[in-house]
Short mmCIF file of C-alpha atoms and ligand atoms in Angstrom, two decimals:
data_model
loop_
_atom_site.label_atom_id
_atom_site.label_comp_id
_atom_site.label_asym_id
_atom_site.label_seq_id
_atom_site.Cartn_x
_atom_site.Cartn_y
_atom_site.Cartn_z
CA UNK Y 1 -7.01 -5.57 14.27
CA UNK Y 2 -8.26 -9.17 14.45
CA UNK Y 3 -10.96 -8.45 12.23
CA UNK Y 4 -8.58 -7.63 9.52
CA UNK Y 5 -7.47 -10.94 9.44
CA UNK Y 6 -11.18 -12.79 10.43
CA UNK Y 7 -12.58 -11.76 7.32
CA UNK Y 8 -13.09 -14.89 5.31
CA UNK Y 9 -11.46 -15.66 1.47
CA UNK Y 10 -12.93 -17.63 -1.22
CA UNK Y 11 -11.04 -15.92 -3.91
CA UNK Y 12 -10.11 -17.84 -6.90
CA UNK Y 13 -7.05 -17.34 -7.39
CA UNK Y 14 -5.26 -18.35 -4.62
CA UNK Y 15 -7.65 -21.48 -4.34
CA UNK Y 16 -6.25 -22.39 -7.50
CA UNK Y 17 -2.71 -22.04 -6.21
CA UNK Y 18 -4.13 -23.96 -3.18
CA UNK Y 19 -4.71 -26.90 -5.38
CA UNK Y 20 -1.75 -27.90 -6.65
CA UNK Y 21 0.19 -26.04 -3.53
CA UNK Y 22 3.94 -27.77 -3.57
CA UNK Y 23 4.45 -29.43 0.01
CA UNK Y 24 7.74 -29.45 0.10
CA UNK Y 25 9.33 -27.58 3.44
CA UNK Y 26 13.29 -27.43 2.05
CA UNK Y 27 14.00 -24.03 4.36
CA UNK Y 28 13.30 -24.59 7.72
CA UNK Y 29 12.81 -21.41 10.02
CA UNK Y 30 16.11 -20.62 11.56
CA UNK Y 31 17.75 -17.85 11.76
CA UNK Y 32 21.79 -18.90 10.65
CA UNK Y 33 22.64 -15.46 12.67
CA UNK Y 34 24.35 -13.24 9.70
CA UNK Y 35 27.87 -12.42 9.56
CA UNK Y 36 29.91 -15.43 8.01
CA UNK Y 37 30.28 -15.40 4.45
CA UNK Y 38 27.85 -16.12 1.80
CA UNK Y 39 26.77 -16.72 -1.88
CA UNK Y 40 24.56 -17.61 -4.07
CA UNK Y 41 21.57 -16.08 -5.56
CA UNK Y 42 18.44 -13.84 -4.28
CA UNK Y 43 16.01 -12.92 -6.20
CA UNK Y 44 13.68 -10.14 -5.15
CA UNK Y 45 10.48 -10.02 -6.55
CA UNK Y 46 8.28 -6.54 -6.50
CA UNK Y 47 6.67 -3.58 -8.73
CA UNK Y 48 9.10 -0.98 -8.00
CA UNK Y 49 10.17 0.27 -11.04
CA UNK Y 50 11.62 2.93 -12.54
CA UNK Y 51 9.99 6.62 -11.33
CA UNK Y 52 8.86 7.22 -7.88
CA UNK Y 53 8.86 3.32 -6.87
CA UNK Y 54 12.49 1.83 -7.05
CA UNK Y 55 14.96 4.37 -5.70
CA UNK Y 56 14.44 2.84 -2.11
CA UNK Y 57 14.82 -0.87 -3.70
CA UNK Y 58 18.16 0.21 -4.83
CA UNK Y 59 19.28 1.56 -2.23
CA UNK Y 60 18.65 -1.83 -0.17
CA UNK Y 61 20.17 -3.58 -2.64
CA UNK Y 62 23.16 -1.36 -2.35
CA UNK Y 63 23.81 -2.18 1.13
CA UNK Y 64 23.17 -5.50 1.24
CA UNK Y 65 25.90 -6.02 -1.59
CA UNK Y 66 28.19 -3.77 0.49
CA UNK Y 67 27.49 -6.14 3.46
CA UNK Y 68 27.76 -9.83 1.26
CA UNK Y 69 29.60 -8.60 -1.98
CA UNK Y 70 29.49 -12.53 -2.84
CA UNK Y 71 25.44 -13.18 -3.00
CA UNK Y 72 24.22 -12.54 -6.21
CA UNK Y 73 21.16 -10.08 -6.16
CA UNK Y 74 18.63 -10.16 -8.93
CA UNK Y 75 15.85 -7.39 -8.76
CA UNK Y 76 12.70 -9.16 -10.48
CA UNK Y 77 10.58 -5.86 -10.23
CA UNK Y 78 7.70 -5.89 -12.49
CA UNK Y 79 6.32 -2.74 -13.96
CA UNK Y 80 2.75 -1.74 -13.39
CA UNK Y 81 1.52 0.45 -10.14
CA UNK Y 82 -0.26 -1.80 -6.92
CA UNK Y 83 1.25 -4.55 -8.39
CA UNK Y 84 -1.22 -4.72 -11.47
CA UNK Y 85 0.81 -6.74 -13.34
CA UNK Y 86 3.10 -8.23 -10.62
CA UNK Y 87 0.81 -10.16 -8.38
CA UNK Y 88 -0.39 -12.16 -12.44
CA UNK Y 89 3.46 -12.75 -13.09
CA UNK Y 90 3.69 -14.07 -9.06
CA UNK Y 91 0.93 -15.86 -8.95
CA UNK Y 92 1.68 -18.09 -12.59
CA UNK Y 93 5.24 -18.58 -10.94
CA UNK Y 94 3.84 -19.91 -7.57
CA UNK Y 95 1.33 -22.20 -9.14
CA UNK Y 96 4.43 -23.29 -11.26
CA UNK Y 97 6.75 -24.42 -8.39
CA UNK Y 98 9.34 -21.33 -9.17
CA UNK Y 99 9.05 -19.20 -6.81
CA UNK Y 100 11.36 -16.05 -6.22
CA UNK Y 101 13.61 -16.11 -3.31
CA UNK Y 102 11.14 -13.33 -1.48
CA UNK Y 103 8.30 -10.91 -2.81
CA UNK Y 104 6.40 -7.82 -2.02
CA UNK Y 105 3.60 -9.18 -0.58
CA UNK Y 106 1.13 -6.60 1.54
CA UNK Y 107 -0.04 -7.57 5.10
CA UNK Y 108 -3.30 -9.06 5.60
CA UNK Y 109 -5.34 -10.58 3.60
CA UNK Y 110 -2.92 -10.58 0.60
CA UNK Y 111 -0.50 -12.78 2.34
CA UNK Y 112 -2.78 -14.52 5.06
CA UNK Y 113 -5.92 -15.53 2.98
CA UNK Y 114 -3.32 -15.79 -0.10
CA UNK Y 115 -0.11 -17.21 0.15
CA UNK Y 116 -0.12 -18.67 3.37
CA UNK Y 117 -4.09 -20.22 3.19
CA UNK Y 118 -2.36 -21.68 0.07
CA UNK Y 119 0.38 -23.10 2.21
CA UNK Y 120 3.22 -21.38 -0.01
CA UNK Y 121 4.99 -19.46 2.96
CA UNK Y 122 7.49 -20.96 5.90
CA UNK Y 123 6.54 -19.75 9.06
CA UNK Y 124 8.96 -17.02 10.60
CA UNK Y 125 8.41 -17.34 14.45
CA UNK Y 126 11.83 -18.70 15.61
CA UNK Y 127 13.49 -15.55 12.87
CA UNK Y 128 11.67 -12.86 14.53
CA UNK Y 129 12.86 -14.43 17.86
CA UNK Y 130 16.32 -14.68 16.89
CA UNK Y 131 16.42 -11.34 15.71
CA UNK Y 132 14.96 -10.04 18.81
CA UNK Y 133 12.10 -8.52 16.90
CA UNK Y 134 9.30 -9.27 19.10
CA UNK Y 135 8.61 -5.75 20.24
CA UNK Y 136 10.57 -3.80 17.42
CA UNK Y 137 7.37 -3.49 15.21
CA UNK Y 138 4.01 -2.46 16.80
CA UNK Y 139 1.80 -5.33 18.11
CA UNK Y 140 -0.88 -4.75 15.04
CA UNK Y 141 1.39 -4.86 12.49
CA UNK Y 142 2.70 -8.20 13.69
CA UNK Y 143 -0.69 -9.35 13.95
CA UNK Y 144 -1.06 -7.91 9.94
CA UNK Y 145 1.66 -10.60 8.95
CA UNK Y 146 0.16 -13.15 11.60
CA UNK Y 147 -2.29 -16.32 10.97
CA UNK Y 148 -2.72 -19.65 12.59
CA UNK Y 149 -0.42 -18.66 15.24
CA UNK Y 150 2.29 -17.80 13.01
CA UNK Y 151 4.14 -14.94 11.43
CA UNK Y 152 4.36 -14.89 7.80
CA UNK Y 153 6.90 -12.05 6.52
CA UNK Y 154 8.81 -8.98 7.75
CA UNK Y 155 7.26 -5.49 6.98
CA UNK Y 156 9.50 -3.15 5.28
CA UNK Y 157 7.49 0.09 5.07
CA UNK Y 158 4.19 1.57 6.15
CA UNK Y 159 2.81 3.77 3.78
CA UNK Y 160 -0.61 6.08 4.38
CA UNK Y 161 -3.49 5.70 1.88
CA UNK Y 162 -5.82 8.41 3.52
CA UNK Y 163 -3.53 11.24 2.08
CA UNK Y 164 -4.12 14.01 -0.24
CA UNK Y 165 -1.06 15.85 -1.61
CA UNK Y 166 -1.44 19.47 -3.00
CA UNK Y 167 0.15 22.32 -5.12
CA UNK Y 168 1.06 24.88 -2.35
CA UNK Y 169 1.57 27.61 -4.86
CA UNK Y 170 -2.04 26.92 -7.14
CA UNK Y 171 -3.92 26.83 -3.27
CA UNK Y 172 -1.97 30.29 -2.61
CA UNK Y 173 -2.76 31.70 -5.76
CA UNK Y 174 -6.33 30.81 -5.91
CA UNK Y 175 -7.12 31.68 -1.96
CA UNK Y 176 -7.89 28.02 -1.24
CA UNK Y 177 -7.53 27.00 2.30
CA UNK Y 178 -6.94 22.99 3.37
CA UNK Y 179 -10.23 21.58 3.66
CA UNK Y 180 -10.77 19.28 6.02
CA UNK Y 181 -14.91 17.81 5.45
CA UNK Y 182 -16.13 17.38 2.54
CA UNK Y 183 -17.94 19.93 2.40
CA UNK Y 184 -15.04 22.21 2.87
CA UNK Y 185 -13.23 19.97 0.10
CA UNK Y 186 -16.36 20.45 -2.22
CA UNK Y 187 -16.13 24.55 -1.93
CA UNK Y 188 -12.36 24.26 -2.26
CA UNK Y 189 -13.00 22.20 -5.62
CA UNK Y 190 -15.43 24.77 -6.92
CA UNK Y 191 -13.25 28.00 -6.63
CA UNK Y 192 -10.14 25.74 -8.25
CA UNK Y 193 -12.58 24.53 -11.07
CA UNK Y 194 -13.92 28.01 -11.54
CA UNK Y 195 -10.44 29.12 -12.00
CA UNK Y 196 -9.79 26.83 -14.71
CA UNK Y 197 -7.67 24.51 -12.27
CA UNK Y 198 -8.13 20.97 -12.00
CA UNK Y 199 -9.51 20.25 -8.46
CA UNK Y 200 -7.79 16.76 -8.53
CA UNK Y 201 -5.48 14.41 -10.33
CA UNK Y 202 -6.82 11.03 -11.56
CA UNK Y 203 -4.56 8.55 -13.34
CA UNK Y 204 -7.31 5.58 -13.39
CA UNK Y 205 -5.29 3.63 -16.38
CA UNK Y 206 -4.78 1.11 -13.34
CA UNK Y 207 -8.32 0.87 -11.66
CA UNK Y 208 -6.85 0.48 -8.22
CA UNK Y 209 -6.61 4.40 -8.11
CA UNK Y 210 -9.85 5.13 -8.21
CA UNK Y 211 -10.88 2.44 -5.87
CA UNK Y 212 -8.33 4.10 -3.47
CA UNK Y 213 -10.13 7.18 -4.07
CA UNK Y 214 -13.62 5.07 -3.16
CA UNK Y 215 -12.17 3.57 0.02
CA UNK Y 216 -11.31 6.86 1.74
CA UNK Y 217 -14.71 8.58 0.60
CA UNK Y 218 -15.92 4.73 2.30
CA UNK Y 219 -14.28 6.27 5.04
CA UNK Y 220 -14.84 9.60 5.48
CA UNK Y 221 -18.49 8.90 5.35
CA UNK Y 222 -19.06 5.38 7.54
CA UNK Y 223 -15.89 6.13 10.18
CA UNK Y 224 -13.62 3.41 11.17
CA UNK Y 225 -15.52 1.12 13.41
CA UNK Y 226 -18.02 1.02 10.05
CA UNK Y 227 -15.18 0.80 7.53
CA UNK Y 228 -13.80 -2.65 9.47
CA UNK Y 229 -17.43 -4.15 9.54
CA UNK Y 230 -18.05 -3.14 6.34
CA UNK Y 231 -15.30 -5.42 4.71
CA UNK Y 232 -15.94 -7.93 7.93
CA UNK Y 233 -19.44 -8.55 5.91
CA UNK Y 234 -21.28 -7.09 8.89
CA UNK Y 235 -22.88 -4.53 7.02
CA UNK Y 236 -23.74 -4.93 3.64
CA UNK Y 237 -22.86 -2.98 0.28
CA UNK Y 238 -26.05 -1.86 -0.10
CA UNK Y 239 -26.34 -0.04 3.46
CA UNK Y 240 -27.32 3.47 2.96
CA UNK Y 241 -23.77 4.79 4.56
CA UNK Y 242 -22.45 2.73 1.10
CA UNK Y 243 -24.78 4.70 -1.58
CA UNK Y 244 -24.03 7.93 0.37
CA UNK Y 245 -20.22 7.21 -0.32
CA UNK Y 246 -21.07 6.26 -3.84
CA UNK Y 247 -22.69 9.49 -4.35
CA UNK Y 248 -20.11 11.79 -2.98
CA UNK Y 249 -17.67 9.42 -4.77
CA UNK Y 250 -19.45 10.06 -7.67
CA UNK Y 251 -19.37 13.81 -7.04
CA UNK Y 252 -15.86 13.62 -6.63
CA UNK Y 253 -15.15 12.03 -9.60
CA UNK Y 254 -16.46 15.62 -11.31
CA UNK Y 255 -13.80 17.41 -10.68
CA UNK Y 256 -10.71 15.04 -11.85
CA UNK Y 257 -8.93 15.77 -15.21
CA UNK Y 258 -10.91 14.46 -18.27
CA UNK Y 259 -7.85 12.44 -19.81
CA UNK Y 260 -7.64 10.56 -16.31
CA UNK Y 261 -8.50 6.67 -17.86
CA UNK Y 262 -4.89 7.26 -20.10
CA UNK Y 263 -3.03 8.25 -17.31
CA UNK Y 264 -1.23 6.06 -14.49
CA UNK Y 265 -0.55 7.53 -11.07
CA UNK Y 266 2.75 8.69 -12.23
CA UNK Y 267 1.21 10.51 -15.06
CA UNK Y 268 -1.67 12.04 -12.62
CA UNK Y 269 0.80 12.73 -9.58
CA UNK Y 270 2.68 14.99 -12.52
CA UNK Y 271 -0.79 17.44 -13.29
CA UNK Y 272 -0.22 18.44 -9.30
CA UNK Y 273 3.42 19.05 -9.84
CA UNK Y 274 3.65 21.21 -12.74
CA UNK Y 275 0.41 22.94 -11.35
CA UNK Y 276 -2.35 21.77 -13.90
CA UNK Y 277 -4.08 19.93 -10.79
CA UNK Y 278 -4.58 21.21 -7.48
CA UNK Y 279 -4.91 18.13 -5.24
CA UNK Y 280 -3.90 13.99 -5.90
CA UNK Y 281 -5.06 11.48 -3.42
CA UNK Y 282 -1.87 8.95 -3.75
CA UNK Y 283 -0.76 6.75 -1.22
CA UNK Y 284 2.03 8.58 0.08
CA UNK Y 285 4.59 6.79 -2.32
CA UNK Y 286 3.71 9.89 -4.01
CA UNK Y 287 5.67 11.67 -1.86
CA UNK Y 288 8.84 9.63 -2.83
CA UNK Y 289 7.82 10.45 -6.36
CA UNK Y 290 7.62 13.93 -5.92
CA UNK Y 291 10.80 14.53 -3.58
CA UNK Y 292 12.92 12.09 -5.06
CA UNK Y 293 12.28 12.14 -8.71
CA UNK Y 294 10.80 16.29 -9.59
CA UNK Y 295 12.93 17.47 -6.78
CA UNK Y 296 10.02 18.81 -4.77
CA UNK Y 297 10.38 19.93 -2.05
CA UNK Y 298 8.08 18.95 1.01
CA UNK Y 299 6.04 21.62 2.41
CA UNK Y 300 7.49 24.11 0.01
CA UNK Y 301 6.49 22.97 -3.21
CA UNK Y 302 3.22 20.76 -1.79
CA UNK Y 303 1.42 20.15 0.96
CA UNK Y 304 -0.72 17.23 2.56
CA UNK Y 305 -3.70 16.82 4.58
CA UNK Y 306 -5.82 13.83 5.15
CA UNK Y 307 -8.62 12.76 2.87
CA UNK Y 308 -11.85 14.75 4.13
CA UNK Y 309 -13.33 13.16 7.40
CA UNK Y 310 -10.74 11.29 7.79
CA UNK Y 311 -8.30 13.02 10.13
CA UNK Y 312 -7.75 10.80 12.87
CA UNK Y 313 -7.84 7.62 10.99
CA UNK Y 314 -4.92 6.37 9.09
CA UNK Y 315 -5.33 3.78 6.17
CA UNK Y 316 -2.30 1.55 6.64
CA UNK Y 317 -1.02 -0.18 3.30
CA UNK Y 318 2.02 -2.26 4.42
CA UNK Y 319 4.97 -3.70 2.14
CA UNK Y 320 6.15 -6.65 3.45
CA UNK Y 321 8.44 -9.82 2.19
CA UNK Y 322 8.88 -13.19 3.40
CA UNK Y 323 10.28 -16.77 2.83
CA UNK Y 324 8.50 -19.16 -0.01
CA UNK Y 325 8.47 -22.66 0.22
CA UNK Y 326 10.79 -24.58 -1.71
CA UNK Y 327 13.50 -21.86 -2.74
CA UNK Y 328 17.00 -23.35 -2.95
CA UNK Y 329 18.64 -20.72 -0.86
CA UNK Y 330 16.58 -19.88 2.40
CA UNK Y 331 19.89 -19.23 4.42
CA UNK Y 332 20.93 -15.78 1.62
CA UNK Y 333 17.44 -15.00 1.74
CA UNK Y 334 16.92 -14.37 5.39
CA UNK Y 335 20.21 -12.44 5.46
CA UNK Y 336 18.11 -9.85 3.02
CA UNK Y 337 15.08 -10.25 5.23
CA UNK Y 338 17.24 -9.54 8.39
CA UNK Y 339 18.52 -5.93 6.50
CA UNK Y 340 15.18 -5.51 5.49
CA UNK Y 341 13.77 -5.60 8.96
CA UNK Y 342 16.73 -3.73 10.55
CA UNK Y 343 17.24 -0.08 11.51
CA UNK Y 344 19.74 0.45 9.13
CA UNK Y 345 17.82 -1.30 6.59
CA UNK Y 346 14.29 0.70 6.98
CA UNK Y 347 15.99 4.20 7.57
CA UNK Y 348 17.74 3.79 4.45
CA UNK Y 349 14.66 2.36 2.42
CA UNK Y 350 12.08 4.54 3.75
CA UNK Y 351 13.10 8.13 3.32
CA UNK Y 352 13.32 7.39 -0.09
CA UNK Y 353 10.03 5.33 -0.77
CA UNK Y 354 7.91 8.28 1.16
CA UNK Y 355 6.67 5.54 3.54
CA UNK Y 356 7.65 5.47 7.06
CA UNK Y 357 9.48 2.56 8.74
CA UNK Y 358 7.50 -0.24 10.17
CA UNK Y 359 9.97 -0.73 13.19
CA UNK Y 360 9.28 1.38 16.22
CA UNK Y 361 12.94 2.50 17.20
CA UNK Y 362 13.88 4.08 13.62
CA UNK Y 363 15.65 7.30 13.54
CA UNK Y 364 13.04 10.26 12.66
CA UNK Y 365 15.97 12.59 12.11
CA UNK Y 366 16.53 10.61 9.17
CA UNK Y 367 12.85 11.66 7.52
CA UNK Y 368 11.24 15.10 6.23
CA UNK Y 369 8.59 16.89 8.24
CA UNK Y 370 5.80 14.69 6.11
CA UNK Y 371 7.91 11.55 7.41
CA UNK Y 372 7.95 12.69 10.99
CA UNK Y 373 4.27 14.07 10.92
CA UNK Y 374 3.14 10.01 9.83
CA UNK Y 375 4.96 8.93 12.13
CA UNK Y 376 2.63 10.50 14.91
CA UNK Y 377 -0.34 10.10 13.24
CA UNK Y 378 0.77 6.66 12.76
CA UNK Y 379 1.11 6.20 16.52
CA UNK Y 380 -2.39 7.97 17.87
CA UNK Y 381 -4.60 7.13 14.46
CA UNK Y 382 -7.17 5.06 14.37
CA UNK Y 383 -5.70 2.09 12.03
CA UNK Y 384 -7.46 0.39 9.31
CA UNK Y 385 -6.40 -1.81 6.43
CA UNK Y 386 -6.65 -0.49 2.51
CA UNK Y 387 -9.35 -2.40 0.13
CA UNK Y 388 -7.63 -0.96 -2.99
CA UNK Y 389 -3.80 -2.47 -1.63
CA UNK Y 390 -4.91 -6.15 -0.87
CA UNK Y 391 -5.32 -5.88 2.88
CA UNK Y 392 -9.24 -5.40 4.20
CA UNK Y 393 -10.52 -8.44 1.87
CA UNK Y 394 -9.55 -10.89 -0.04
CA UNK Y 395 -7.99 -10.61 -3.73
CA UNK Y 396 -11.06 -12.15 -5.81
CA UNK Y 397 -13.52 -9.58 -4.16
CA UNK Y 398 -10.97 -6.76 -4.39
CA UNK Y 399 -10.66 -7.88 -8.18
CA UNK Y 400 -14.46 -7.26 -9.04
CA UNK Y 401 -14.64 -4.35 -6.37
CA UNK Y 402 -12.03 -2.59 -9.76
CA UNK Y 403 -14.08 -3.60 -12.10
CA UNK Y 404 -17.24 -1.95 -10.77
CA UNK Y 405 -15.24 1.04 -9.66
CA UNK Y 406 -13.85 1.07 -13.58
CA UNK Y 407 -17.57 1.03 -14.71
CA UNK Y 408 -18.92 3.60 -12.49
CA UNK Y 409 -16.01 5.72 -13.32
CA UNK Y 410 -17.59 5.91 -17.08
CA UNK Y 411 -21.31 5.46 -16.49
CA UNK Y 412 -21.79 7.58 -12.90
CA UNK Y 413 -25.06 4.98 -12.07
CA UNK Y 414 -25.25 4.48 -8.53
CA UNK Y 415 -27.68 1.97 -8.56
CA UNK Y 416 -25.44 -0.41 -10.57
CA UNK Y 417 -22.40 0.36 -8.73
CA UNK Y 418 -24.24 -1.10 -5.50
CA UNK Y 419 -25.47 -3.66 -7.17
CA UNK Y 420 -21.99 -4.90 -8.70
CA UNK Y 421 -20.39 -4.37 -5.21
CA UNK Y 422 -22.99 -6.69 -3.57
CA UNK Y 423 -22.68 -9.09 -5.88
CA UNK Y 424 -19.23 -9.30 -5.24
CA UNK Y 425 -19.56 -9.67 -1.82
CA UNK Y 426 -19.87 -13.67 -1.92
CA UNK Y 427 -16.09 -13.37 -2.56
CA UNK Y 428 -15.44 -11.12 0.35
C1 BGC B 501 2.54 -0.54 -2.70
C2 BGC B 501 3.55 0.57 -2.75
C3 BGC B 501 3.68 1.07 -4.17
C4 BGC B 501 2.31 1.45 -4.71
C5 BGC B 501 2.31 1.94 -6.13
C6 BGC B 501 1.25 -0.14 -3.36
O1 BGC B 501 0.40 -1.24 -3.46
O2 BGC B 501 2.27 -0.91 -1.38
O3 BGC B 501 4.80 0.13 -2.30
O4 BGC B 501 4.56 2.15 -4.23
O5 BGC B 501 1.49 0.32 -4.67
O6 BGC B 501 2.83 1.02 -7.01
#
């Protein structure tokens, strides 16, 4: 899990933010312990908006009203899925002194190589301690949120990227059994595309969900112990395991709807639930989407099984929020981050997201059978950090790593797809 955080950044962004970084410390690290009254203001900062992304928000917010009906709560979500438009909005307000109270922020490289390299973040060491968190979220997740000997924010969620969700009814129908290699996905594809189904759902308005689609095939084809070196810069984007992933990728990307560059994952998550698609690989926010906002219902209405190859493995994309330097009311703030990081607080924003709490001693009673299963596989997998969410490399490589997806998308040339990913790897 060190690796995840060894990998070097040079991206440009956050160096400019580094530049004119604001050294003022106004919030300290303590914890004021909760309980006596407050008010003011927080302002929470994310992308979850509207379908399939805030219901969980709002239910936080909820409680954390019911608990301090005197602090003001602002939500400062910004539409757009991954954060697309987000992080831009974030990153013009850090470099402009204004930051929000807190933020959705992903573990690693996101928040170590960005906002903390660029000395934005106060340290939360003595908070964790205080709220005897030390061994309430799994060693490698605090080590996700950890640099320079210091923890950064508090991690809300854990979602899985390696997921593919399904239409239970068009696999019945059609006599398609869950595949588990590719080339069991490949035959599966065939039969659905011969039946005038659409193997899989592809919303790549956003490129980020095709590059999700890229990082499992990365995967599926190089294993774990590969994956990590891959994005530690120990094996290079031109290795053959790389071209044989761009091929299949490319393969894959043969049987996805044709209208998939106009659609966002909303959009494509919808072709599986009204049965036009077979299959979606979403991180499993999806689920959220589909329980929560078509009334789907789990296991019933769709299935899931991990991307091909990739069974034991488990792509962790973690949200996370922490303290900025410089906000004006630290002590309201860290009474959201201490729901946030509760029991109370993840059991009641999880169910609803689709993700799976980050603490270890969350209820599973309180999740679905898809909850419950991630759970396990979260605890035996083999864990490694999502490209396509911010956490393997930094944000400049990640940045041209969509753009060459978004071109090979359209022009299927292999060559030039390995090309443009080595390229980028001086930002890696
Ligand atoms: C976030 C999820 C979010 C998804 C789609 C991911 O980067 O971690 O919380 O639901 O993007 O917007």
């Amino acid at each position: 899990m060190k690796k995840w955080l060894g990998i070097i950044a040079l991206f440009s962004l956050v160096f400019a933010l580094a530049a004119c970084s604001d050294s003022s410390d106004g919030s300290g690290g303590d914890s004021d312990g909760g309980g006596e009254s407050a008010s003011g203001k927080v302002e929470i900062f994310s992308w979850w908006t509207g379908a399939g992304e805030e219901d969980g928000l709002l239910a936080l917010i909820d409680l954390f009203k019911e608990e301090y009906p005197d602090i003001e709560v602002e939500n400062a979500a910004v539409a757009g899925g991954a954060g697309t438009n987000a992080k831009a909005v974030l990153a013009t307000r850090m470099q402009g002194d204004d930051p929000p109270s807190t933020f959705q922020v992903h573990g690693g490289a996101e928040l170590n190589e960005g906002w903390v390299a660029a000395d934005k973040m106060e340290p939360l060491d003595d908070f964790y301690k205080e709220n005897d968190w030390m061994d309430k979220f799994p060693e490698e997740l605090i080590d996700l949120v950890s640099s320079d000997g210091h923890i950064w924010s508090v991690p809300v969620d854990i979602h899985r990227g390696n997921v593919i969700f399904y239409n239970m009814k068009v696999f019945e129908e059609n006599g398609v059994k869950v595949p588990t290699t590719f080339d069991e996905f490949f035959e599966a594809a065939d039969k659905l595309k011969a039946a005038g189904v659409v193997p899989l759902a592809l919303g790549d308005k956003e490129s980020w969900t095709a590059t999700q689609v890229f990082e499992n095939v990365l995967l599926g084809v190089l294993g774990p112990d590969d994956y990590q070196k891959l994005f530690a810069g120990e094996i290079a984007l031109d290795d053959a395991q790389v071209v044989e992933a761009a091929e299949k990728f490319k393969k894959i990307l043969g049987y996805v709807n044709e209208d998939h560059a106009s659609r966002n994952w909303q959009d494509s998550a919808q072709l599986v639930a009204n049965g036009e698609a077979a299959m979606i690989n979403m991180g499993d926010w999806a689920k959220g989407y589909f329980v929560n906002d078509l009334d789907m219902e789990t296991n019933k209405d769709f299935g899931y099984f991990a991307f091909p190859d990739t069974k034991g493995d488990f792509v962790v994309i973690t949200d996370t929020f922490g303290l900025p330097k410089g906000i004006e009311n630290p002590k309201e703030v860290k009474k959201f981050l201490t729901l946030l990081g509760s029991v109370e607080g993840q059991d009641t924003f999880n169910p609803l997201k689709g993700s799976i709490p980050a603490r270890v001693d969350a209820d599973p009673s309180k999740y679905d059978q898809y909850g419950k299963d991630t759970m396990e596989d979260f605890k035996n997998a083999r864990l490694v950090p999502s490209l396509a969410h911010g956490s393997a490399a930094s944000a400049g490589f990640l940045t041209k790593v969509n753009q060459a997806v978004n071109i090979f998308v359209t022009q299927g040339d292999v060559d030039n797809f390995i090309q443009a990913l080595t390229n980028a790897s001086s930002e890696m």
